Amino acid sequence: MFDSRHIKTFHEVVRTGSYSAAARTLGYTQPAITQQMKALERDTGSALFVRVGRGLRLTEAGEALARHTSAILDAMTAAQEQMNALTRLRAGRVRLCAFPSANSTLVPEALARLTADHPALRVDLLENEPPESLRRLTRGECDISLAFTYPGLHEQAPEGLVEIPLLEDQLTVLLPAGHPLARRRAVRLTELSGERWIAGCPRCRANLLHECAEQGFVPDIAFMTDDNLAVQSLVAEGLGVAMLPSLVLNFMRHPKVAGRPLRPVSRRQISAYVLPEHLRIPATARVLDRLKAVAAAKDGC
């Protein structure tokens, strides 16, 4: 068994090319570096360095060990990060990453219920659209990620994550209040084939292109913005029409914009994602329970 400190020191000696340079980087004395390398050589049973002039050259055994040190150190770092995450969760602190419309609707209601029942539990809020929110989860930068998928795009979450479905969010078409179709109870997508469109985030934009293609036309996308309020303002000024989830319209509605359900009905799936081992942590389970309760009241909106 190798001492992890010795592996780290060996890696630094190889990287810098000398004991003295490694000592400066690590904050050790040069004799301390020398002693650690002698200890590592005893553990391996082989010489790792030979002196060449003022420098060092790896032996065959040293080269073999050097090929593995980066992987060893990366694995140790990942293990430490996971242990830190578990310790933080057990202490009652959860990092939750969600997309903007969830952070404006589902998350505040869930956290209000959570705070009422468990005032000592703390939640750090982060914001990203998928798939970046899922990548942050796999990198250990958050403990729970809320993300959405569109069934027609066949999107897959990264391997190793547990998906907890929360709700289906119906898509709505936004029209200027004076638009002829605003008098309808519902609007067919084909009736908008000649309109200019305002498109949202990359995933939503991909779904718009997919759904229009399914109906036999390519939308004329005049503007693109991730800002849901900006989308509504552009529609209000008659600059185009848009497709937004109903969840967005729960917390903002421009007086000069009319929202109408689409026909055929289209929805996105909103889910929570976690690492499998975090499901057993009480802090994570409590946050998920409140998210599920709030989502159940909104499902099919």
PDB file of C-alpha atoms in Angstrom:
ATOM      1  CA  MET A   1       0.000   0.000   0.000  1.00  0.00           C
ATOM      2  CA  PHE A   2       1.329   3.432  -0.952  1.00  0.00           C
ATOM      3  CA  ASP A   3       1.066   6.513   1.244  1.00  0.00           C
ATOM      4  CA  SER A   4      -1.075   9.047  -0.623  1.00  0.00           C
ATOM      5  CA  ARG A   5       1.212  11.887   0.502  1.00  0.00           C
ATOM      6  CA  HIS A   6       4.175  10.149  -1.065  1.00  0.00           C
ATOM      7  CA  ILE A   7       2.298   9.665  -4.347  1.00  0.00           C
ATOM      8  CA  LYS A   8       1.412  13.369  -4.430  1.00  0.00           C
ATOM      9  CA  THR A   9       5.023  14.330  -3.714  1.00  0.00           C
ATOM     10  CA  PHE A  10       6.333  11.899  -6.348  1.00  0.00           C
ATOM     11  CA  HIS A  11       3.940  13.406  -8.907  1.00  0.00           C
ATOM     12  CA  GLU A  12       5.242  16.886  -8.106  1.00  0.00           C
ATOM     13  CA  VAL A  13       8.878  15.815  -8.340  1.00  0.00           C
ATOM     14  CA  VAL A  14       8.206  14.310 -11.759  1.00  0.00           C
ATOM     15  CA  ARG A  15       6.306  17.417 -12.872  1.00  0.00           C
ATOM     16  CA  THR A  16       8.932  19.921 -11.694  1.00  0.00           C
ATOM     17  CA  GLY A  17      12.021  17.814 -12.393  1.00  0.00           C
ATOM     18  CA  SER A  18      13.764  18.174  -9.043  1.00  0.00           C
ATOM     19  CA  TYR A  19      13.398  17.717  -5.295  1.00  0.00           C
ATOM     20  CA  SER A  20      14.063  21.405  -4.626  1.00  0.00           C
ATOM     21  CA  ALA A  21      11.391  22.614  -7.077  1.00  0.00           C
ATOM     22  CA  ALA A  22       8.861  20.172  -5.648  1.00  0.00           C
ATOM     23  CA  ALA A  23       9.725  21.357  -2.138  1.00  0.00           C
ATOM     24  CA  ARG A  24       9.015  24.987  -3.097  1.00  0.00           C
ATOM     25  CA  THR A  25       5.681  24.053  -4.692  1.00  0.00           C
ATOM     26  CA  LEU A  26       4.494  21.865  -1.822  1.00  0.00           C
ATOM     27  CA  GLY A  27       5.874  24.032   0.989  1.00  0.00           C
ATOM     28  CA  TYR A  28       8.229  21.342   2.293  1.00  0.00           C
ATOM     29  CA  THR A  29      11.957  21.364   2.945  1.00  0.00           C
ATOM     30  CA  GLN A  30      14.144  19.526   0.448  1.00  0.00           C
ATOM     31  CA  PRO A  31      15.233  16.930   3.060  1.00  0.00           C
ATOM     32  CA  ALA A  32      11.533  16.185   3.705  1.00  0.00           C
ATOM     33  CA  ILE A  33      11.028  15.520  -0.009  1.00  0.00           C
ATOM     34  CA  THR A  34      14.090  13.277  -0.034  1.00  0.00           C
ATOM     35  CA  GLN A  35      12.810  11.298   2.940  1.00  0.00           C
ATOM     36  CA  GLN A  36       9.373  10.833   1.348  1.00  0.00           C
ATOM     37  CA  MET A  37      10.900   9.564  -1.896  1.00  0.00           C
ATOM     38  CA  LYS A  38      13.110   7.124   0.014  1.00  0.00           C
ATOM     39  CA  ALA A  39      10.030   5.879   1.849  1.00  0.00           C
ATOM     40  CA  LEU A  40       8.166   5.441  -1.439  1.00  0.00           C
ATOM     41  CA  GLU A  41      11.091   3.517  -2.898  1.00  0.00           C
ATOM     42  CA  ARG A  42      11.012   1.208   0.121  1.00  0.00           C
ATOM     43  CA  ASP A  43       7.271   0.675  -0.413  1.00  0.00           C
ATOM     44  CA  THR A  44       7.722  -0.114  -4.116  1.00  0.00           C
ATOM     45  CA  GLY A  45      10.893  -2.124  -3.610  1.00  0.00           C
ATOM     46  CA  SER A  46      12.553  -0.280  -6.504  1.00  0.00           C
ATOM     47  CA  ALA A  47      14.614   2.817  -7.143  1.00  0.00           C
ATOM     48  CA  LEU A  48      12.453   5.477  -8.801  1.00  0.00           C
ATOM     49  CA  PHE A  49      15.083   8.103  -9.732  1.00  0.00           C
ATOM     50  CA  VAL A  50      18.713   8.251 -10.763  1.00  0.00           C
ATOM     51  CA  ARG A  51      20.719  11.454 -10.733  1.00  0.00           C
ATOM     52  CA  VAL A  52      21.970  12.791 -14.073  1.00  0.00           C
ATOM     53  CA  GLY A  53      24.208  15.805 -13.448  1.00  0.00           C
ATOM     54  CA  ARG A  54      22.075  18.217 -11.414  1.00  0.00           C
ATOM     55  CA  GLY A  55      18.828  16.695 -12.557  1.00  0.00           C
ATOM     56  CA  LEU A  56      16.822  13.546 -12.073  1.00  0.00           C
ATOM     57  CA  ARG A  57      15.861  10.796 -14.464  1.00  0.00           C
ATOM     58  CA  LEU A  58      13.132   8.244 -13.861  1.00  0.00           C
ATOM     59  CA  THR A  59      14.083   4.602 -13.696  1.00  0.00           C
ATOM     60  CA  GLU A  60      11.949   2.027 -15.488  1.00  0.00           C
ATOM     61  CA  ALA A  61      10.018   1.492 -12.242  1.00  0.00           C
ATOM     62  CA  GLY A  62       9.652   5.255 -11.832  1.00  0.00           C
ATOM     63  CA  GLU A  63       8.245   5.604 -15.340  1.00  0.00           C
ATOM     64  CA  ALA A  64       5.745   2.827 -14.653  1.00  0.00           C
ATOM     65  CA  LEU A  65       4.566   4.541 -11.467  1.00  0.00           C
ATOM     66  CA  ALA A  66       4.455   7.960 -13.165  1.00  0.00           C
ATOM     67  CA  ARG A  67       2.038   6.620 -15.770  1.00  0.00           C
ATOM     68  CA  HIS A  68      -0.482   5.927 -12.995  1.00  0.00           C
ATOM     69  CA  THR A  69      -0.050   8.867 -10.594  1.00  0.00           C
ATOM     70  CA  SER A  70      -2.452  11.259 -12.350  1.00  0.00           C
ATOM     71  CA  ALA A  71      -5.209   8.628 -12.341  1.00  0.00           C
ATOM     72  CA  ILE A  72      -4.486   7.779  -8.691  1.00  0.00           C
ATOM     73  CA  LEU A  73      -4.631  11.436  -7.619  1.00  0.00           C
ATOM     74  CA  ASP A  74      -7.793  12.096  -9.675  1.00  0.00           C
ATOM     75  CA  ALA A  75      -9.497   9.097  -8.073  1.00  0.00           C
ATOM     76  CA  MET A  76      -8.443  10.264  -4.608  1.00  0.00           C
ATOM     77  CA  THR A  77      -9.783  13.760  -5.299  1.00  0.00           C
ATOM     78  CA  ALA A  78     -13.097  12.390  -6.573  1.00  0.00           C
ATOM     79  CA  ALA A  79     -13.418  10.156  -3.504  1.00  0.00           C
ATOM     80  CA  GLN A  80     -12.692  13.089  -1.206  1.00  0.00           C
ATOM     81  CA  GLU A  81     -15.291  15.249  -2.998  1.00  0.00           C
ATOM     82  CA  GLN A  82     -17.934  12.539  -2.606  1.00  0.00           C
ATOM     83  CA  MET A  83     -17.101  12.144   1.083  1.00  0.00           C
ATOM     84  CA  ASN A  84     -17.287  15.910   1.569  1.00  0.00           C
ATOM     85  CA  ALA A  85     -20.666  15.956  -0.181  1.00  0.00           C
ATOM     86  CA  LEU A  86     -22.029  13.210   2.048  1.00  0.00           C
ATOM     87  CA  THR A  87     -20.740  14.965   5.162  1.00  0.00           C
ATOM     88  CA  ARG A  88     -22.328  18.254   4.073  1.00  0.00           C
ATOM     89  CA  LEU A  89     -25.659  16.580   3.317  1.00  0.00           C
ATOM     90  CA  ARG A  90     -25.711  14.827   6.681  1.00  0.00           C
ATOM     91  CA  ALA A  91     -25.058  18.194   8.295  1.00  0.00           C
ATOM     92  CA  GLY A  92     -28.190  19.520   6.625  1.00  0.00           C
ATOM     93  CA  ARG A  93     -26.897  21.547   3.649  1.00  0.00           C
ATOM     94  CA  VAL A  94     -28.059  20.809   0.084  1.00  0.00           C
ATOM     95  CA  ARG A  95     -27.019  22.432  -3.193  1.00  0.00           C
ATOM     96  CA  LEU A  96     -29.942  22.574  -5.634  1.00  0.00           C
ATOM     97  CA  CYS A  97     -29.400  23.487  -9.292  1.00  0.00           C
ATOM     98  CA  ALA A  98     -32.484  24.284 -11.394  1.00  0.00           C
ATOM     99  CA  PHE A  99     -33.486  26.034 -14.607  1.00  0.00           C
ATOM    100  CA  PRO A 100     -34.957  29.591 -14.332  1.00  0.00           C
ATOM    101  CA  SER A 101     -38.693  28.823 -14.510  1.00  0.00           C
ATOM    102  CA  ALA A 102     -38.332  26.079 -11.873  1.00  0.00           C
ATOM    103  CA  ASN A 103     -36.349  28.421  -9.622  1.00  0.00           C
ATOM    104  CA  SER A 104     -39.229  30.898  -9.923  1.00  0.00           C
ATOM    105  CA  THR A 105     -42.088  28.470  -9.262  1.00  0.00           C
ATOM    106  CA  LEU A 106     -41.441  24.956  -7.956  1.00  0.00           C
ATOM    107  CA  VAL A 107     -38.386  25.744  -5.873  1.00  0.00           C
ATOM    108  CA  PRO A 108     -39.697  28.677  -3.748  1.00  0.00           C
ATOM    109  CA  GLU A 109     -42.878  26.796  -2.829  1.00  0.00           C
ATOM    110  CA  ALA A 110     -40.939  23.649  -1.973  1.00  0.00           C
ATOM    111  CA  LEU A 111     -38.409  25.552   0.123  1.00  0.00           C
ATOM    112  CA  ALA A 112     -41.169  27.411   1.980  1.00  0.00           C
ATOM    113  CA  ARG A 113     -42.648  24.061   3.049  1.00  0.00           C
ATOM    114  CA  LEU A 114     -39.199  22.718   3.853  1.00  0.00           C
ATOM    115  CA  THR A 115     -38.296  25.701   6.020  1.00  0.00           C
ATOM    116  CA  ALA A 116     -41.553  25.424   7.941  1.00  0.00           C
ATOM    117  CA  ASP A 117     -40.859  21.775   8.813  1.00  0.00           C
ATOM    118  CA  HIS A 118     -37.041  21.804   9.023  1.00  0.00           C
ATOM    119  CA  PRO A 119     -35.798  25.346   9.758  1.00  0.00           C
ATOM    120  CA  ALA A 120     -32.207  24.180  10.374  1.00  0.00           C
ATOM    121  CA  LEU A 121     -31.805  22.717   6.874  1.00  0.00           C
ATOM    122  CA  ARG A 122     -30.000  25.038   4.455  1.00  0.00           C
ATOM    123  CA  VAL A 123     -30.293  25.002   0.652  1.00  0.00           C
ATOM    124  CA  ASP A 124     -27.870  26.718  -1.734  1.00  0.00           C
ATOM    125  CA  LEU A 125     -29.592  27.672  -5.004  1.00  0.00           C
ATOM    126  CA  LEU A 126     -27.789  27.441  -8.338  1.00  0.00           C
ATOM    127  CA  GLU A 127     -29.175  28.098 -11.811  1.00  0.00           C
ATOM    128  CA  ASN A 128     -28.454  26.435 -15.147  1.00  0.00           C
ATOM    129  CA  GLU A 129     -30.447  25.188 -18.098  1.00  0.00           C
ATOM    130  CA  PRO A 130     -30.046  21.507 -19.007  1.00  0.00           C
ATOM    131  CA  PRO A 131     -27.854  19.800 -20.015  1.00  0.00           C
ATOM    132  CA  GLU A 132     -25.349  21.955 -18.077  1.00  0.00           C
ATOM    133  CA  SER A 133     -27.331  21.504 -14.849  1.00  0.00           C
ATOM    134  CA  LEU A 134     -26.899  17.718 -15.207  1.00  0.00           C
ATOM    135  CA  ARG A 135     -23.205  18.042 -15.962  1.00  0.00           C
ATOM    136  CA  ARG A 136     -22.803  20.059 -12.752  1.00  0.00           C
ATOM    137  CA  LEU A 137     -24.384  17.177 -10.848  1.00  0.00           C
ATOM    138  CA  THR A 138     -22.001  14.599 -12.335  1.00  0.00           C
ATOM    139  CA  ARG A 139     -19.053  16.913 -11.544  1.00  0.00           C
ATOM    140  CA  GLY A 140     -20.143  17.105  -7.903  1.00  0.00           C
ATOM    141  CA  GLU A 141     -20.991  20.822  -8.053  1.00  0.00           C
ATOM    142  CA  CYS A 142     -24.559  20.276  -6.817  1.00  0.00           C
ATOM    143  CA  ASP A 143     -26.514  17.604  -4.944  1.00  0.00           C
ATOM    144  CA  ILE A 144     -29.885  17.778  -6.755  1.00  0.00           C
ATOM    145  CA  SER A 145     -30.502  18.959 -10.298  1.00  0.00           C
ATOM    146  CA  LEU A 146     -33.863  19.908 -11.779  1.00  0.00           C
ATOM    147  CA  ALA A 147     -33.986  19.521 -15.546  1.00  0.00           C
ATOM    148  CA  PHE A 148     -36.520  19.133 -18.338  1.00  0.00           C
ATOM    149  CA  THR A 149     -36.626  16.944 -21.429  1.00  0.00           C
ATOM    150  CA  TYR A 150     -38.761  16.942 -24.556  1.00  0.00           C
ATOM    151  CA  PRO A 151     -39.994  13.432 -25.472  1.00  0.00           C
ATOM    152  CA  GLY A 152     -39.605  13.974 -29.203  1.00  0.00           C
ATOM    153  CA  LEU A 153     -35.899  14.799 -28.875  1.00  0.00           C
ATOM    154  CA  HIS A 154     -35.077  11.460 -27.146  1.00  0.00           C
ATOM    155  CA  GLU A 155     -32.717  13.183 -24.709  1.00  0.00           C
ATOM    156  CA  GLN A 156     -30.769  10.991 -22.306  1.00  0.00           C
ATOM    157  CA  ALA A 157     -29.411  11.979 -18.897  1.00  0.00           C
ATOM    158  CA  PRO A 158     -25.769  11.093 -18.128  1.00  0.00           C
ATOM    159  CA  GLU A 159     -25.232   7.538 -16.921  1.00  0.00           C
ATOM    160  CA  GLY A 160     -25.159   6.951 -13.197  1.00  0.00           C
ATOM    161  CA  LEU A 161     -27.906   9.428 -12.256  1.00  0.00           C
ATOM    162  CA  VAL A 162     -31.267   8.573 -10.718  1.00  0.00           C
ATOM    163  CA  GLU A 163     -34.251  10.344 -12.310  1.00  0.00           C
ATOM    164  CA  ILE A 164     -37.286  11.263 -10.191  1.00  0.00           C
ATOM    165  CA  PRO A 165     -40.127  12.430 -12.507  1.00  0.00           C
ATOM    166  CA  LEU A 166     -41.947  15.450 -11.073  1.00  0.00           C
ATOM    167  CA  LEU A 167     -44.486  16.759 -13.584  1.00  0.00           C
ATOM    168  CA  GLU A 168     -45.483  17.189 -17.218  1.00  0.00           C
ATOM    169  CA  ASP A 169     -45.558  20.835 -18.267  1.00  0.00           C
ATOM    170  CA  GLN A 170     -47.852  21.682 -21.191  1.00  0.00           C
ATOM    171  CA  LEU A 171     -46.535  23.994 -23.909  1.00  0.00           C
ATOM    172  CA  THR A 172     -48.441  27.137 -24.822  1.00  0.00           C
ATOM    173  CA  VAL A 173     -48.239  29.431 -27.835  1.00  0.00           C
ATOM    174  CA  LEU A 174     -47.895  33.143 -27.099  1.00  0.00           C
ATOM    175  CA  LEU A 175     -49.597  35.602 -29.441  1.00  0.00           C
ATOM    176  CA  PRO A 176     -49.906  39.389 -29.480  1.00  0.00           C
ATOM    177  CA  ALA A 177     -53.236  40.229 -27.827  1.00  0.00           C
ATOM    178  CA  GLY A 178     -54.626  41.599 -31.114  1.00  0.00           C
ATOM    179  CA  HIS A 179     -53.663  38.543 -33.198  1.00  0.00           C
ATOM    180  CA  PRO A 180     -56.645  36.942 -35.013  1.00  0.00           C
ATOM    181  CA  LEU A 181     -55.865  33.527 -33.494  1.00  0.00           C
ATOM    182  CA  ALA A 182     -55.942  35.014 -29.974  1.00  0.00           C
ATOM    183  CA  ARG A 183     -59.739  34.669 -30.103  1.00  0.00           C
ATOM    184  CA  ARG A 184     -59.404  30.873 -30.298  1.00  0.00           C
ATOM    185  CA  ARG A 185     -59.476  28.558 -27.281  1.00  0.00           C
ATOM    186  CA  ALA A 186     -56.609  26.565 -28.787  1.00  0.00           C
ATOM    187  CA  VAL A 187     -54.302  26.968 -31.782  1.00  0.00           C
ATOM    188  CA  ARG A 188     -52.971  24.344 -34.180  1.00  0.00           C
ATOM    189  CA  LEU A 189     -49.259  24.580 -34.833  1.00  0.00           C
ATOM    190  CA  THR A 190     -49.789  24.454 -38.606  1.00  0.00           C
ATOM    191  CA  GLU A 191     -51.809  27.687 -38.372  1.00  0.00           C
ATOM    192  CA  LEU A 192     -48.585  29.435 -37.309  1.00  0.00           C
ATOM    193  CA  SER A 193     -46.422  28.219 -40.194  1.00  0.00           C
ATOM    194  CA  GLY A 194     -46.294  31.688 -41.749  1.00  0.00           C
ATOM    195  CA  GLU A 195     -45.415  33.532 -38.530  1.00  0.00           C
ATOM    196  CA  ARG A 196     -42.092  34.843 -37.335  1.00  0.00           C
ATOM    197  CA  TRP A 197     -40.941  33.132 -34.129  1.00  0.00           C
ATOM    198  CA  ILE A 198     -39.078  34.063 -30.960  1.00  0.00           C
ATOM    199  CA  ALA A 199     -37.092  31.034 -29.744  1.00  0.00           C
ATOM    200  CA  GLY A 200     -35.813  30.313 -26.224  1.00  0.00           C
ATOM    201  CA  CYS A 201     -32.936  28.290 -24.765  1.00  0.00           C
ATOM    202  CA  PRO A 202     -31.054  25.833 -27.033  1.00  0.00           C
ATOM    203  CA  ARG A 203     -33.057  22.802 -25.810  1.00  0.00           C
ATOM    204  CA  CYS A 204     -36.381  24.641 -26.248  1.00  0.00           C
ATOM    205  CA  ARG A 205     -35.262  25.896 -29.653  1.00  0.00           C
ATOM    206  CA  ALA A 206     -34.421  22.342 -30.734  1.00  0.00           C
ATOM    207  CA  ASN A 207     -37.888  21.216 -29.657  1.00  0.00           C
ATOM    208  CA  LEU A 208     -39.550  24.056 -31.596  1.00  0.00           C
ATOM    209  CA  LEU A 209     -37.702  23.014 -34.762  1.00  0.00           C
ATOM    210  CA  HIS A 210     -38.601  19.361 -34.166  1.00  0.00           C
ATOM    211  CA  GLU A 211     -42.312  19.984 -33.585  1.00  0.00           C
ATOM    212  CA  CYS A 212     -42.630  22.278 -36.594  1.00  0.00           C
ATOM    213  CA  ALA A 213     -40.831  19.710 -38.750  1.00  0.00           C
ATOM    214  CA  GLU A 214     -43.338  17.100 -37.546  1.00  0.00           C
ATOM    215  CA  GLN A 215     -46.090  19.386 -38.861  1.00  0.00           C
ATOM    216  CA  GLY A 216     -44.328  19.899 -42.184  1.00  0.00           C
ATOM    217  CA  PHE A 217     -42.757  23.346 -41.979  1.00  0.00           C
ATOM    218  CA  VAL A 218     -39.614  25.179 -40.857  1.00  0.00           C
ATOM    219  CA  PRO A 219     -40.261  28.090 -38.461  1.00  0.00           C
ATOM    220  CA  ASP A 220     -38.903  31.532 -39.348  1.00  0.00           C
ATOM    221  CA  ILE A 221     -36.933  32.264 -36.151  1.00  0.00           C
ATOM    222  CA  ALA A 222     -36.441  36.021 -36.004  1.00  0.00           C
ATOM    223  CA  PHE A 223     -35.166  36.346 -32.418  1.00  0.00           C
ATOM    224  CA  MET A 224     -33.483  34.057 -29.871  1.00  0.00           C
ATOM    225  CA  THR A 225     -33.265  34.754 -26.143  1.00  0.00           C
ATOM    226  CA  ASP A 226     -33.121  32.747 -22.901  1.00  0.00           C
ATOM    227  CA  ASP A 227     -34.957  35.534 -21.050  1.00  0.00           C
ATOM    228  CA  ASN A 228     -38.621  34.539 -20.653  1.00  0.00           C
ATOM    229  CA  LEU A 229     -39.695  38.109 -19.867  1.00  0.00           C
ATOM    230  CA  ALA A 230     -37.918  39.329 -23.006  1.00  0.00           C
ATOM    231  CA  VAL A 231     -39.772  36.690 -25.042  1.00  0.00           C
ATOM    232  CA  GLN A 232     -43.124  37.999 -23.807  1.00  0.00           C
ATOM    233  CA  SER A 233     -42.131  41.619 -24.444  1.00  0.00           C
ATOM    234  CA  LEU A 234     -41.100  40.799 -28.015  1.00  0.00           C
ATOM    235  CA  VAL A 235     -44.420  39.022 -28.604  1.00  0.00           C
ATOM    236  CA  ALA A 236     -46.310  41.955 -27.056  1.00  0.00           C
ATOM    237  CA  GLU A 237     -44.729  44.313 -29.576  1.00  0.00           C
ATOM    238  CA  GLY A 238     -45.901  42.133 -32.475  1.00  0.00           C
ATOM    239  CA  LEU A 239     -42.397  40.962 -33.416  1.00  0.00           C
ATOM    240  CA  GLY A 240     -43.351  37.301 -33.523  1.00  0.00           C
ATOM    241  CA  VAL A 241     -45.024  34.407 -31.722  1.00  0.00           C
ATOM    242  CA  ALA A 242     -43.431  32.016 -29.237  1.00  0.00           C
ATOM    243  CA  MET A 243     -43.832  28.640 -27.598  1.00  0.00           C
ATOM    244  CA  LEU A 244     -43.398  28.646 -23.818  1.00  0.00           C
ATOM    245  CA  PRO A 245     -44.143  26.100 -21.069  1.00  0.00           C
ATOM    246  CA  SER A 246     -47.178  26.799 -18.907  1.00  0.00           C
ATOM    247  CA  LEU A 247     -44.941  26.854 -15.839  1.00  0.00           C
ATOM    248  CA  VAL A 248     -43.406  30.089 -17.112  1.00  0.00           C
ATOM    249  CA  LEU A 249     -46.830  31.682 -17.489  1.00  0.00           C
ATOM    250  CA  ASN A 250     -47.656  30.867 -13.866  1.00  0.00           C
ATOM    251  CA  PHE A 251     -45.353  33.624 -12.662  1.00  0.00           C
ATOM    252  CA  MET A 252     -45.387  36.164 -15.530  1.00  0.00           C
ATOM    253  CA  ARG A 253     -48.014  37.270 -17.997  1.00  0.00           C
ATOM    254  CA  HIS A 254     -47.671  40.399 -20.134  1.00  0.00           C
ATOM    255  CA  PRO A 255     -50.980  42.306 -20.453  1.00  0.00           C
ATOM    256  CA  LYS A 256     -50.528  42.578 -24.226  1.00  0.00           C
ATOM    257  CA  VAL A 257     -49.875  38.844 -24.711  1.00  0.00           C
ATOM    258  CA  ALA A 258     -52.392  36.016 -25.091  1.00  0.00           C
ATOM    259  CA  GLY A 259     -51.452  32.433 -24.232  1.00  0.00           C
ATOM    260  CA  ARG A 260     -53.306  29.605 -25.989  1.00  0.00           C
ATOM    261  CA  PRO A 261     -52.881  25.815 -25.682  1.00  0.00           C
ATOM    262  CA  LEU A 262     -51.320  24.079 -28.659  1.00  0.00           C
ATOM    263  CA  ARG A 263     -53.011  21.388 -30.700  1.00  0.00           C
ATOM    264  CA  PRO A 264     -51.837  18.697 -30.832  1.00  0.00           C
ATOM    265  CA  VAL A 265     -50.932  18.896 -27.146  1.00  0.00           C
ATOM    266  CA  SER A 266     -47.209  19.089 -26.460  1.00  0.00           C
ATOM    267  CA  ARG A 267     -45.481  18.760 -23.103  1.00  0.00           C
ATOM    268  CA  ARG A 268     -42.060  18.673 -21.531  1.00  0.00           C
ATOM    269  CA  GLN A 269     -41.071  16.334 -18.688  1.00  0.00           C
ATOM    270  CA  ILE A 270     -39.608  17.953 -15.568  1.00  0.00           C
ATOM    271  CA  SER A 271     -37.552  15.682 -13.304  1.00  0.00           C
ATOM    272  CA  ALA A 272     -35.167  15.816 -10.376  1.00  0.00           C
ATOM    273  CA  TYR A 273     -31.831  14.020 -10.697  1.00  0.00           C
ATOM    274  CA  VAL A 274     -29.476  12.800  -7.961  1.00  0.00           C
ATOM    275  CA  LEU A 275     -26.558  10.456  -7.494  1.00  0.00           C
ATOM    276  CA  PRO A 276     -27.750   7.051  -6.196  1.00  0.00           C
ATOM    277  CA  GLU A 277     -25.886   7.252  -2.880  1.00  0.00           C
ATOM    278  CA  HIS A 278     -27.492  10.617  -2.050  1.00  0.00           C
ATOM    279  CA  LEU A 279     -30.978   9.114  -1.954  1.00  0.00           C
ATOM    280  CA  ARG A 280     -30.147   7.641   1.458  1.00  0.00           C
ATOM    281  CA  ILE A 281     -29.223  11.036   2.923  1.00  0.00           C
ATOM    282  CA  PRO A 282     -32.086  12.578   4.983  1.00  0.00           C
ATOM    283  CA  ALA A 283     -31.389  16.154   3.814  1.00  0.00           C
ATOM    284  CA  THR A 284     -31.672  15.155   0.154  1.00  0.00           C
ATOM    285  CA  ALA A 285     -34.788  13.077   0.763  1.00  0.00           C
ATOM    286  CA  ARG A 286     -36.518  15.965   2.513  1.00  0.00           C
ATOM    287  CA  VAL A 287     -35.847  18.395  -0.344  1.00  0.00           C
ATOM    288  CA  LEU A 288     -37.043  15.830  -2.896  1.00  0.00           C
ATOM    289  CA  ASP A 289     -40.215  15.142  -0.895  1.00  0.00           C
ATOM    290  CA  ARG A 290     -41.175  18.828  -0.892  1.00  0.00           C
ATOM    291  CA  LEU A 291     -40.403  19.189  -4.602  1.00  0.00           C
ATOM    292  CA  LYS A 292     -42.611  16.176  -5.377  1.00  0.00           C
ATOM    293  CA  ALA A 293     -45.468  17.569  -3.271  1.00  0.00           C
ATOM    294  CA  VAL A 294     -45.403  20.967  -5.009  1.00  0.00           C
ATOM    295  CA  ALA A 295     -45.023  19.387  -8.457  1.00  0.00           C
ATOM    296  CA  ALA A 296     -48.014  17.082  -7.872  1.00  0.00           C
ATOM    297  CA  ALA A 297     -50.263  20.125  -7.468  1.00  0.00           C
ATOM    298  CA  LYS A 298     -49.050  21.548 -10.783  1.00  0.00           C
ATOM    299  CA  ASP A 299     -48.818  18.360 -12.867  1.00  0.00           C
ATOM    300  CA  GLY A 300     -50.469  18.726 -16.275  1.00  0.00           C
ATOM    301  CA  CYS A 301     -50.643  22.496 -15.986  1.00  0.00           C
TER     302      CYS A 301
END
